[in-house]
XYZ file of C-alpha atoms in Angstrom:
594
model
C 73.420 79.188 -166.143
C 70.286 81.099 -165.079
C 68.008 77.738 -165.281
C 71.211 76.325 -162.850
C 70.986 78.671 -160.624
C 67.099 79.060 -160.472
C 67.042 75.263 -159.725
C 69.338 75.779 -157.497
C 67.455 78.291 -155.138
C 64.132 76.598 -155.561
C 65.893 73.404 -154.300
C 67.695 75.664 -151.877
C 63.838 77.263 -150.408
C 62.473 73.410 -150.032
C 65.349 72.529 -148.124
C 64.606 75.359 -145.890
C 61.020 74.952 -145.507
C 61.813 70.706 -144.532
C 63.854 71.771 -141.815
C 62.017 74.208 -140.380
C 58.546 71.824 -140.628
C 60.563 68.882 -139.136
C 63.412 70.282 -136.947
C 63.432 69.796 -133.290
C 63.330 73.865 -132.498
C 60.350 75.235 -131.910
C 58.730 78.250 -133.162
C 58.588 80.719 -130.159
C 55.511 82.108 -130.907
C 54.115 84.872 -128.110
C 51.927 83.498 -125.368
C 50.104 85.925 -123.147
C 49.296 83.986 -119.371
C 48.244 86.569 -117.061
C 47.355 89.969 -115.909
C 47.305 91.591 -113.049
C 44.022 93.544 -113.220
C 41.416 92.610 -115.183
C 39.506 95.802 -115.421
C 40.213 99.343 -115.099
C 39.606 103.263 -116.196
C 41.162 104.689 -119.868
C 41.392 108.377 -118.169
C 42.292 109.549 -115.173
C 45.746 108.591 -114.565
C 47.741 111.920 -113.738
C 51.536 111.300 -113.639
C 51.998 113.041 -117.122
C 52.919 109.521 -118.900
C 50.005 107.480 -119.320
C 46.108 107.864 -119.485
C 44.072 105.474 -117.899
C 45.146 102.627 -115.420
C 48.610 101.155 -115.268
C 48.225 97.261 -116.388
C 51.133 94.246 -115.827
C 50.692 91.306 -117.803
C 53.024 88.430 -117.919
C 53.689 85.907 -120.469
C 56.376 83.931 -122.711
C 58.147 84.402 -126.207
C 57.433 88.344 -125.696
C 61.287 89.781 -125.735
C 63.248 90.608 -123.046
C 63.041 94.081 -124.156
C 60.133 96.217 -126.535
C 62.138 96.487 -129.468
C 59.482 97.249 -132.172
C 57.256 94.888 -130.958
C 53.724 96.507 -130.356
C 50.835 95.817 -127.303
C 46.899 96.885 -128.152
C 43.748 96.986 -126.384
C 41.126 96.412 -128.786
C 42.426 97.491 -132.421
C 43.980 100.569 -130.216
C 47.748 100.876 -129.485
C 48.921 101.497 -126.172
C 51.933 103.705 -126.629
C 52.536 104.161 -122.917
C 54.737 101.530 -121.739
C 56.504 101.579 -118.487
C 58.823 98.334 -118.876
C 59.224 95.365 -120.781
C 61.552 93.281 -119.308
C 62.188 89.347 -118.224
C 59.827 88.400 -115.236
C 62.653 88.448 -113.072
C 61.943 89.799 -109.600
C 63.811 93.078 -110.609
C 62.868 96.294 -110.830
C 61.199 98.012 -112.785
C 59.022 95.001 -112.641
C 57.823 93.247 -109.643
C 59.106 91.218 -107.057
C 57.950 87.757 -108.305
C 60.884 85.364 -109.394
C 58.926 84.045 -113.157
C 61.870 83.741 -115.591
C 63.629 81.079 -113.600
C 61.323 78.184 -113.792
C 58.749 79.808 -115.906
C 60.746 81.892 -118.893
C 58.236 84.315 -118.517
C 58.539 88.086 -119.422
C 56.602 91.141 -117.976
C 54.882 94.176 -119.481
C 53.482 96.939 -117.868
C 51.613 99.861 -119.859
C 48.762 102.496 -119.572
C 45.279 101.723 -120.837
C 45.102 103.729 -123.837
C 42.284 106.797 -123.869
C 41.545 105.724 -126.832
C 40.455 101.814 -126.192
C 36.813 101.354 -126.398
C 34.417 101.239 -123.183
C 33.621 97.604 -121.980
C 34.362 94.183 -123.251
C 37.722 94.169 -125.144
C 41.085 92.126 -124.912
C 44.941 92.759 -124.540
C 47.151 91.283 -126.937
C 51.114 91.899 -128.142
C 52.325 91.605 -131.307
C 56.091 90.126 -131.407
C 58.032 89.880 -134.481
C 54.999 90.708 -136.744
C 53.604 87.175 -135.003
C 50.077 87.839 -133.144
C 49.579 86.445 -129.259
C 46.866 84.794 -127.997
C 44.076 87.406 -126.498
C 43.049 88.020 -122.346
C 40.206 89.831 -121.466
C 40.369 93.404 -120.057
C 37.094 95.449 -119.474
C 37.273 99.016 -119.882
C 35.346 100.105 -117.468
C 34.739 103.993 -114.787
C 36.623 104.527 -111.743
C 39.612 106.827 -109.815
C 43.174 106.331 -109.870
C 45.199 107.758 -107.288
C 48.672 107.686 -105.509
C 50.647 107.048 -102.607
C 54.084 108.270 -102.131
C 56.187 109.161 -99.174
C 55.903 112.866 -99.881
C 52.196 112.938 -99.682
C 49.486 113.889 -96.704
C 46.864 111.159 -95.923
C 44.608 115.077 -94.735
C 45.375 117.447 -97.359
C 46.009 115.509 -100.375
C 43.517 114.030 -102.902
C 45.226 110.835 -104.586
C 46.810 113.034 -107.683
C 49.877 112.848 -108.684
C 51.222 116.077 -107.763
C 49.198 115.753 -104.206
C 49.254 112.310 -103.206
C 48.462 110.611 -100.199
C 51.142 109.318 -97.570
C 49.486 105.621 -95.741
C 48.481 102.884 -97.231
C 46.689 101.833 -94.257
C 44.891 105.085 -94.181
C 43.554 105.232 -97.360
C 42.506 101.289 -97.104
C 40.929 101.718 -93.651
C 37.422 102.001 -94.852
C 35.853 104.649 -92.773
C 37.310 107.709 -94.301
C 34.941 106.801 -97.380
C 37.715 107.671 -99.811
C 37.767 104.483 -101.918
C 34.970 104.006 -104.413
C 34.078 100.224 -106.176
C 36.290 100.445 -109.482
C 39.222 102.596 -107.882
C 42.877 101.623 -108.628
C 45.744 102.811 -106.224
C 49.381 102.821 -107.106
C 51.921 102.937 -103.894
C 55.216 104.477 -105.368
C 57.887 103.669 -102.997
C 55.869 103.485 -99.824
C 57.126 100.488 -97.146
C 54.827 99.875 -94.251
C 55.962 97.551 -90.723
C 53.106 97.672 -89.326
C 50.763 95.663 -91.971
C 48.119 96.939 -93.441
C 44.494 96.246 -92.172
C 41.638 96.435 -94.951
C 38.312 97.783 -93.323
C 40.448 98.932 -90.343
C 37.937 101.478 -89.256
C 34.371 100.436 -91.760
C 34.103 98.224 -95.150
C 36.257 98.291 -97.565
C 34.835 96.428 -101.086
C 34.268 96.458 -104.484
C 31.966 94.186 -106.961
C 33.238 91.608 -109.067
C 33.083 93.951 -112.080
C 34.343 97.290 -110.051
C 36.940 96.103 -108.179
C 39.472 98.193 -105.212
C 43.218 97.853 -106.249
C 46.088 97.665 -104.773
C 49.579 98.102 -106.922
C 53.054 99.025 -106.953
C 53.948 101.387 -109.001
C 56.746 100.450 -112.218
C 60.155 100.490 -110.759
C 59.050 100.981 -107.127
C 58.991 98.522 -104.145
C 56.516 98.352 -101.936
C 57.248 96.530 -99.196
C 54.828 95.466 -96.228
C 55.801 93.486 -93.267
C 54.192 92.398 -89.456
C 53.892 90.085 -87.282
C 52.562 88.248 -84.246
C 49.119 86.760 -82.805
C 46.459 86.256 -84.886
C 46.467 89.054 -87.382
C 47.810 88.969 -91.499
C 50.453 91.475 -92.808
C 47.845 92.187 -95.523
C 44.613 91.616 -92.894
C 41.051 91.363 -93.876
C 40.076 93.224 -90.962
C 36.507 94.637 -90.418
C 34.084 94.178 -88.974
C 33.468 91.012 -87.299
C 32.399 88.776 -90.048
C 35.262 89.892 -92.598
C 32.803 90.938 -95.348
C 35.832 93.379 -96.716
C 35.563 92.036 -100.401
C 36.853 92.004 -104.145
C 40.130 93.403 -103.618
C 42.894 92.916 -106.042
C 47.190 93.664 -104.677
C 49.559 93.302 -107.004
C 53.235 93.445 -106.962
C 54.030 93.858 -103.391
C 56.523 92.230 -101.315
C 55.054 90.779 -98.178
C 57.650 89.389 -94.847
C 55.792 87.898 -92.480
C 57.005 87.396 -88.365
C 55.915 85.333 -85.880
C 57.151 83.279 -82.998
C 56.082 79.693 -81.330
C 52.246 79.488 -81.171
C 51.530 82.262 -82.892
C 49.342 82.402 -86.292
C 50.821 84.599 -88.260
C 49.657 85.005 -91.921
C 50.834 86.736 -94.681
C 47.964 87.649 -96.514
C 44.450 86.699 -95.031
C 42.086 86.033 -98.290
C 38.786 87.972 -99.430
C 35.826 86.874 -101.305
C 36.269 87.815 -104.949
C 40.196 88.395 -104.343
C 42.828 88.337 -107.218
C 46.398 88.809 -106.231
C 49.039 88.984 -108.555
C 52.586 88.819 -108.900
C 53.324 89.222 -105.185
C 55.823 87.984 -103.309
C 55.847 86.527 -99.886
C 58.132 85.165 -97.757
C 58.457 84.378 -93.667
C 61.724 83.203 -92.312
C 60.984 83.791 -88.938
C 57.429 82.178 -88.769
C 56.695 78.751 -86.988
C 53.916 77.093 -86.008
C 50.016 78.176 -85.225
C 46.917 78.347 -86.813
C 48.093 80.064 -90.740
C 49.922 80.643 -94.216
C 51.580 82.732 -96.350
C 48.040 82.549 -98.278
C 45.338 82.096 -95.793
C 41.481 81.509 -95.237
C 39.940 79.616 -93.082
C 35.302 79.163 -91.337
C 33.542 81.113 -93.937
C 35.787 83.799 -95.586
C 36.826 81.911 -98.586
C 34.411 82.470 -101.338
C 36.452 82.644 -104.846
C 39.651 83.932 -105.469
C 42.354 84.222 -107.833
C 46.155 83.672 -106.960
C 48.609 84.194 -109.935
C 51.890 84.517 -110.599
C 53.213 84.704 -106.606
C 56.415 83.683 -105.315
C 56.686 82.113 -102.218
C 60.506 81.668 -100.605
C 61.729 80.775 -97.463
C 58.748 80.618 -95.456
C 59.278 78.704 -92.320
C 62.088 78.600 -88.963
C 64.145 76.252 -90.775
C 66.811 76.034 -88.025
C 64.459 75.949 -85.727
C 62.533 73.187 -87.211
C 65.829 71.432 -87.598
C 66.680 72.228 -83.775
C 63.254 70.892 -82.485
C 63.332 67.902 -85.161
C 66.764 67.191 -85.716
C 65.528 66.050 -88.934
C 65.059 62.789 -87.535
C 61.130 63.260 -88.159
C 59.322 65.709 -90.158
C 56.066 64.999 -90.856
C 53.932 64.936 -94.003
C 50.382 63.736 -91.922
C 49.058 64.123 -88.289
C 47.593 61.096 -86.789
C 43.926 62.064 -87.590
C 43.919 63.630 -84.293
C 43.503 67.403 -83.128
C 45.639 67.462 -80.147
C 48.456 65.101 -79.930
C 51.935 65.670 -81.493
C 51.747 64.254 -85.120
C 53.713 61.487 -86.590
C 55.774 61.022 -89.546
C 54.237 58.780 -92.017
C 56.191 55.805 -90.756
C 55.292 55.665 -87.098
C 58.036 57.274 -85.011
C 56.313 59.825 -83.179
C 57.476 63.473 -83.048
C 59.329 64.206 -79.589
C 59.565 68.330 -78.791
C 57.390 69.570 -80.783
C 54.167 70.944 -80.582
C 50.425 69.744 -82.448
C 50.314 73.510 -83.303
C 53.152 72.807 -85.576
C 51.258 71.081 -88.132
C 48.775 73.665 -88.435
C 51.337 76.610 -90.624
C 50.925 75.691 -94.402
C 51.911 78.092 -97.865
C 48.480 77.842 -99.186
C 45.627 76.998 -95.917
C 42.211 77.388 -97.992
C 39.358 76.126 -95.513
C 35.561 75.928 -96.115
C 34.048 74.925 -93.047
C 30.675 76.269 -93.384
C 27.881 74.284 -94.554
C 27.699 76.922 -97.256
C 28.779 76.034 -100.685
C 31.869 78.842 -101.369
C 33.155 79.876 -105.041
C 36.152 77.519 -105.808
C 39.701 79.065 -106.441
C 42.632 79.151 -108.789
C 45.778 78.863 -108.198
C 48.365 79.344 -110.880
C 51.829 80.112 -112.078
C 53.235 80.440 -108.499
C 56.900 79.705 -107.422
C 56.756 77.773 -104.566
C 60.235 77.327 -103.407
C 62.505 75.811 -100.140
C 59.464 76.783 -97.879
C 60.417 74.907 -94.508
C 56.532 74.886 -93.541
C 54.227 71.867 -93.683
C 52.776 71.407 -97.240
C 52.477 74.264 -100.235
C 49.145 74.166 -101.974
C 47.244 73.091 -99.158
C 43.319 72.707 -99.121
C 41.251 71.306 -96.282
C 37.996 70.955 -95.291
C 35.763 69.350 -92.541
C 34.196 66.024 -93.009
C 30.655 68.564 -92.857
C 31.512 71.136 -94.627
C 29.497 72.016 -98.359
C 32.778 72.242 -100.357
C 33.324 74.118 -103.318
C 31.070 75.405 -106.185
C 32.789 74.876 -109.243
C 35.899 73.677 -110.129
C 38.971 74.165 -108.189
C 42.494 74.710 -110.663
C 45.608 74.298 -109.745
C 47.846 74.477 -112.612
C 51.902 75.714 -114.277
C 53.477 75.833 -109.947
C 56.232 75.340 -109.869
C 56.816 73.648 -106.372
C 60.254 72.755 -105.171
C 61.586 71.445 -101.894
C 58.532 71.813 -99.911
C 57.823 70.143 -96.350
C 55.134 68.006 -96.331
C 52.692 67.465 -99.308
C 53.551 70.073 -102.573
C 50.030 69.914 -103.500
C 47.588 68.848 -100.651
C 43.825 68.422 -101.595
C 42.024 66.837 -98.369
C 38.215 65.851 -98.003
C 37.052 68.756 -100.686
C 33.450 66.886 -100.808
C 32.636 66.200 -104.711
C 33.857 69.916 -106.227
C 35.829 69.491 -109.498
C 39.736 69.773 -109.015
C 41.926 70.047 -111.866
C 45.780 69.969 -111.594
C 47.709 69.874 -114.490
C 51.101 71.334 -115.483
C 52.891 72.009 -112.702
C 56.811 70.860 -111.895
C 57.340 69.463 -108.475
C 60.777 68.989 -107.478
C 62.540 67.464 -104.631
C 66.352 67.341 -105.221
C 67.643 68.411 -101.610
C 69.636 65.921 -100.455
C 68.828 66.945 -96.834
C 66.404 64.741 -94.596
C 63.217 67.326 -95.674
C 60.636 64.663 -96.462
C 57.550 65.884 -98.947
C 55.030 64.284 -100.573
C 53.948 65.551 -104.479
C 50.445 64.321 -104.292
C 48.304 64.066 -101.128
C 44.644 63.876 -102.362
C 42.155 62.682 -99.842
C 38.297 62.761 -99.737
C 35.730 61.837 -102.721
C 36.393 64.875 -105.118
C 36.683 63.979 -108.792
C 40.618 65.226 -109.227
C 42.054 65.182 -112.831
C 45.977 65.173 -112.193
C 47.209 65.479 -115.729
C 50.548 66.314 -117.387
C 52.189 67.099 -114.620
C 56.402 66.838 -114.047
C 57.625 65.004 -110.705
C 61.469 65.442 -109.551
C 61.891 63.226 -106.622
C 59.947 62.829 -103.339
C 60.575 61.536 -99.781
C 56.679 60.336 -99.016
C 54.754 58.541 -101.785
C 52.031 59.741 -103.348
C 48.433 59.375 -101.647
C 45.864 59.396 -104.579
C 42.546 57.519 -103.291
C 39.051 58.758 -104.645
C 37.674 56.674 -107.365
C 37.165 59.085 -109.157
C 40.691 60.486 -108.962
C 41.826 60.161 -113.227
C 46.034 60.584 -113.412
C 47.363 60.927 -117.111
C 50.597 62.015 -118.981
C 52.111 62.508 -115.912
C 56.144 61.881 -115.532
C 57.245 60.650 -111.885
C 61.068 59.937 -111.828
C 62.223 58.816 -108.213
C 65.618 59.507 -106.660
C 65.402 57.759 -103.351
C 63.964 54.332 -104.043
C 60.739 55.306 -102.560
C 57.236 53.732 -104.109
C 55.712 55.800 -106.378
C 52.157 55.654 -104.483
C 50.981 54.509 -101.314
C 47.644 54.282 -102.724
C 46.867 54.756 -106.286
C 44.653 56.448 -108.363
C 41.474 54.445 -110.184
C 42.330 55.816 -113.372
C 45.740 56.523 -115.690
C 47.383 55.704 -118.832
C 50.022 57.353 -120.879
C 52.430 58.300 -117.753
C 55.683 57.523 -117.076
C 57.932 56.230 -114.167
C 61.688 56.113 -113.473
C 63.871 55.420 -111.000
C 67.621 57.466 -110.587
C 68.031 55.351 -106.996
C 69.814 51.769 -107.062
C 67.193 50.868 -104.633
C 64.496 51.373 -107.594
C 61.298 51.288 -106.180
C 58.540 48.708 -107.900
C 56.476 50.126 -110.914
C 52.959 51.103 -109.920
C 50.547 48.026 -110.154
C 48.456 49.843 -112.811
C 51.638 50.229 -115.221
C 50.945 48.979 -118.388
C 52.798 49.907 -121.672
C 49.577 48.428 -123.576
C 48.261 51.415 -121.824
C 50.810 54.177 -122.877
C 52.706 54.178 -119.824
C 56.596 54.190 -119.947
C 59.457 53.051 -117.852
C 62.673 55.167 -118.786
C 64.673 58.153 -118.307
C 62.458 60.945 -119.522
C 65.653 62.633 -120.363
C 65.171 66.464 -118.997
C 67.235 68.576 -120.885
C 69.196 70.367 -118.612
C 67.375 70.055 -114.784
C 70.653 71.716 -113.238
C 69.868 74.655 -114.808
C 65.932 74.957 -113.927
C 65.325 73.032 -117.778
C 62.775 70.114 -117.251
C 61.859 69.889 -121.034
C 62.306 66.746 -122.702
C 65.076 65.853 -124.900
C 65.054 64.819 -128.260
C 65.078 61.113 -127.863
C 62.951 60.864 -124.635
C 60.223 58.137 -124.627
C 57.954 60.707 -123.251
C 58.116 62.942 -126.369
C 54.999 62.366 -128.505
C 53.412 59.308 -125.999
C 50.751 61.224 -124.264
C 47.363 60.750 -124.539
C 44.959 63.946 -126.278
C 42.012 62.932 -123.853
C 43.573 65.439 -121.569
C 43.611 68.476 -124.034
C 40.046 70.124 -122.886
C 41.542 70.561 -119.444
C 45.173 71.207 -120.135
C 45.245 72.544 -123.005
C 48.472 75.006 -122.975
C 51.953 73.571 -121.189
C 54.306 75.069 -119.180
C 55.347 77.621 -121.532
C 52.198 78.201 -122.612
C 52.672 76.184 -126.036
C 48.704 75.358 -127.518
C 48.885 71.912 -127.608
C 45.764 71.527 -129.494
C 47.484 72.876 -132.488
C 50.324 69.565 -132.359
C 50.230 66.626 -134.169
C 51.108 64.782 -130.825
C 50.536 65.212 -126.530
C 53.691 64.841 -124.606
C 54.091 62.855 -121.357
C 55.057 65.410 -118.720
C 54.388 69.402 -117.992
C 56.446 70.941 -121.146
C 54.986 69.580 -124.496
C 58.331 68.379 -126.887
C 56.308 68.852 -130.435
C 56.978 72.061 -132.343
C 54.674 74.168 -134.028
C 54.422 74.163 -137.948
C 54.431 77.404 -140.307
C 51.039 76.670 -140.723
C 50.114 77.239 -137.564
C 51.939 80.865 -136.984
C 49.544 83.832 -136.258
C 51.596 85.853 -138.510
C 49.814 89.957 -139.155
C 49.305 90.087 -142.743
């Protein structure tokens, strides 16, 4: 009976081990993607609950809630923990909408006194199951406070005395921020904008950054409007040379009327902002974006984790247009009223129009400029031409470096979702990201406009519909593992990239569009329903019998080498066609503490 039953469980404990090394559920091991600062004080922070500077980072598999799962910098605990919540634009946490598209969860906590100076990493422990690592640098530097209650003349940042104005404390020429200083607004709203460098320069150094943060469970909202000027404005002097300033967590409404260029925030050199959110349903038209800089201000920048929502007149595009044109391209001319791709031309409207984007990063200088990254935004129902939208001049230097784009999520955009024109040779990168176009009004967009003779590597990305086809045309342009399923019987491109493999096409419209000339199954491509799981409900995984499980190609790994979620693909047997890898992890593989 004993040698039964010990047979028994042994046979039992195999059985268990198959089906968790071959079952279609995947292991949901902790992914960290992002934080919010990158460097900060471990002292100094005065509002009696943690010690050095408050930190948000957001990633995936982390819990909705702390339970007894644990966060360290270095080997050393941080105990301090203001929320751990879903990433849902909610307070306590910030504004930015990241658990609908992205599953993502959100952490905030207080740099531990005891974490080493310099060089050291975050990292959360979930279920006994070790994350990945991000860097954090432990660096010197103030931490003060904002709140309603406080005097911008007799207080001194503290908690118990803090200061009252945003825009006082940022306006450069009291001299009372420092390179390496961290400020936390708790509850303060501002309508008149806020101008960096108002009154003298305001700027840190790429390792001592000036912050800008909401406080946990506060919003801090900002809003303006009109002419020429940015809600969050790099201001003085002249030459904008206000630099390496970091805002995080802030909601941003932008106004503006016809011929105006409003923006909503106006970039620096050396910027990172984080887990904003902007949106601007009164602006059309002029000269701007929610994310804007144009001549020679752009030089680097990081852009994480924002949400972008109904930026754009949308009736008033639909009263001007009727719908019965909107464009995705001018007519490569600077003056008269643009067309729409087909070659109607646009009656009551104004050039000026096309000129409004989400994203308007311009180097016109002939001054090579740091290249940016964009990544993890929620781009959605934005009314205003194009999202991710980078121009430059037919003279302009370009980029140094490589310029990512990677994990948008883009959705119902006018004009081109992600828009890379003439950016000389620099490096782009776009992988990961979800573009989706399932409004079944006459909005016409465009996934892919890439223009110029950059070297663009457009891998593992997830297309949902489209009203323009694709423009892809630099040979050097390389499009893999990409899934592009069409619902309007629209071609897939209107020119097509030099080189591809492993991607695949489909058609939901009776009026299916041909397959691209390039397709080729002896190349890996695939014509069939990738079979999303549940896209009704925001779920563009694969499903288990979907050609595009297990059919990409692994020459894309260096460059994407997480998905959506933030899965390591490297660590899989097999590459998946499309933005959310299908093939699970194995116990092997687990980053379990011992």
């Amino acid at each position: 009976m004993k040698k039964t039953a010990k047979n028994y469980y042994t046979i039992l404990i195999i059985m268990l081990f198959t089906v968790i090394l071959y079952c279609n559920c995947a292991f949901a091991l902790p992914v960290l993607n992002f934080s919010d600062i990158n460097s900060g004080p471990n002292k100094g922070n005065t509002d009696g609950i943690g010690d050095g500077a408050i930190v948000t980072i957001w990633g995936n598999n982390l819990g909705s809630n702390q339970g007894t799962s644990k966060i360290f910098v270095g080997e050393v605990e941080a105990t301090s923990v203001y929320y751990w919540k879903n990433a849902d634009g909610s307070l306590p946490g910030g504004p930015a909408d990241l658990q609908t598209y992205h599953q993502m969860q959100e952490i905030a906590f207080s740099i531990p006194e005891g974490a080493n100076d310099g060089n050291n990493t975050i990292m959360v422990r979930v279920n006994n199951i070790n994350s990945n690592t991000i860097p954090f640098t432990v660096r010197s530097g103030n931490i003060y406070f904002i709140k309603p209650t406080g005097n911008d003349s007799t207080g001194n940042g503290s908690w118990s005395r803090p200061w009252l104005s945003l825009n006082n404390v940022f306006s450069g020429g009291n001299g009372k921020l420092s390179p390496g200083d961290v400020v936390y607004a708790v509850g303060v709203n501002s309508t008149e904008g806020i101008k960096i460098g108002g009154d003298g320069q305001v700027a840190g150094t790429e390792l001592m950054p000036i912050s800008m943060i909401a406080y946990p469970n506060n919003s801090v909202s900002v809003s303006g409007s009109g002419g020429d000027s940015s809600v969050i404005n790099n201001w003085y002097p002249s030459n904008r040379n206000n630099a390496f300033i970091n805002i995080s967590k802030m909601k941003i409404t932008c106004y503006g009327n016809d011929g105006e260029s409003p923006h909503g925030i106006s970039v620096f050199p050396g910027n990172r902002i984080v887990g904003v959110e902007i949106t601007g349903p009164s602006v059309y038209g002029g000269y701007g974006g929610a994310i804007t800089g144009t001549a020679g201000v752009p030089d680097g920048g990081v852009y994480l984790g924002i949400y972008i929502h109904d930026y754009g007149y949308q009736s008033k595009i639909e009263g001007k247009n009727n719908y019965s044109y909107t464009y995705s391209d001018d007519d490569d001319t600077w003056t008269s009223p643009p067309y729409d791709g087909i070659g109607d031309s646009c009656t009551n409207c104004t050039s000026a129009d096309r000129f409004q984007h989400l994203y308007y990063i311009s180097n016109r200088t002939t001054t090579l400029k740091d290249a940016y990254e964009i990544g993890w935004n929620y781009l959605v129902n934005n009314p205003i031409l194009h999202g991710i939208h980078i121009y430059d001049m037919g003279d302009a230097a370009g980029w140094n470096g490589t310029m990512k784009i990677h994990h948008n999520v883009v959705k119902n955009q006018r004009g081109g979702a992600i828009d890379i024109s003439y950016p000389a040779t620099c490096p782009v990168e776009i992988h990961d990201n979800i573009v989706i176009y399932d409004t079944d009004t006459k909005l016409q967009g465009v996934p892919f406009r890439i223009l110029g003779n950059g070297n663009t590597k457009i891998y593992n990305n997830t297309i949902y519909g489209w009203n323009i086809a694709s423009h892809i045309n630099s040979s050097s342009d390389d499009f893999k593992n990409n899934i592009m399923v069409d619902r309007n019987g629209i071609k897939y491109f209107s020119n097509e990239p030099s080189q591809y493999s492993n991607n695949l096409f489909y058609s939901e419209s009776s009026a299916s569009p041909s397959l691209p000339s390039f397709f080729s199954s002896d190349n890996g491509d695939v014509n069939s329903n990738p079979l999303f799981v549940d896209k009704s409900n925001s779920d563009y995984s694969l499903g288990n019998s979907s050609l595009a499980k297990n059919s990409g190609t692994e020459s894309t790994i260096e460059i994407a080498p997480r998905d959506f979620f933030g899965n390591d693909r490297a660590s899989k047997s097999q590459i998946s066609i499309g933005a959310i890898n299908h093939v699970i992890d194995s116990p092997i593989n687990l980053r379990v503490f011992q």
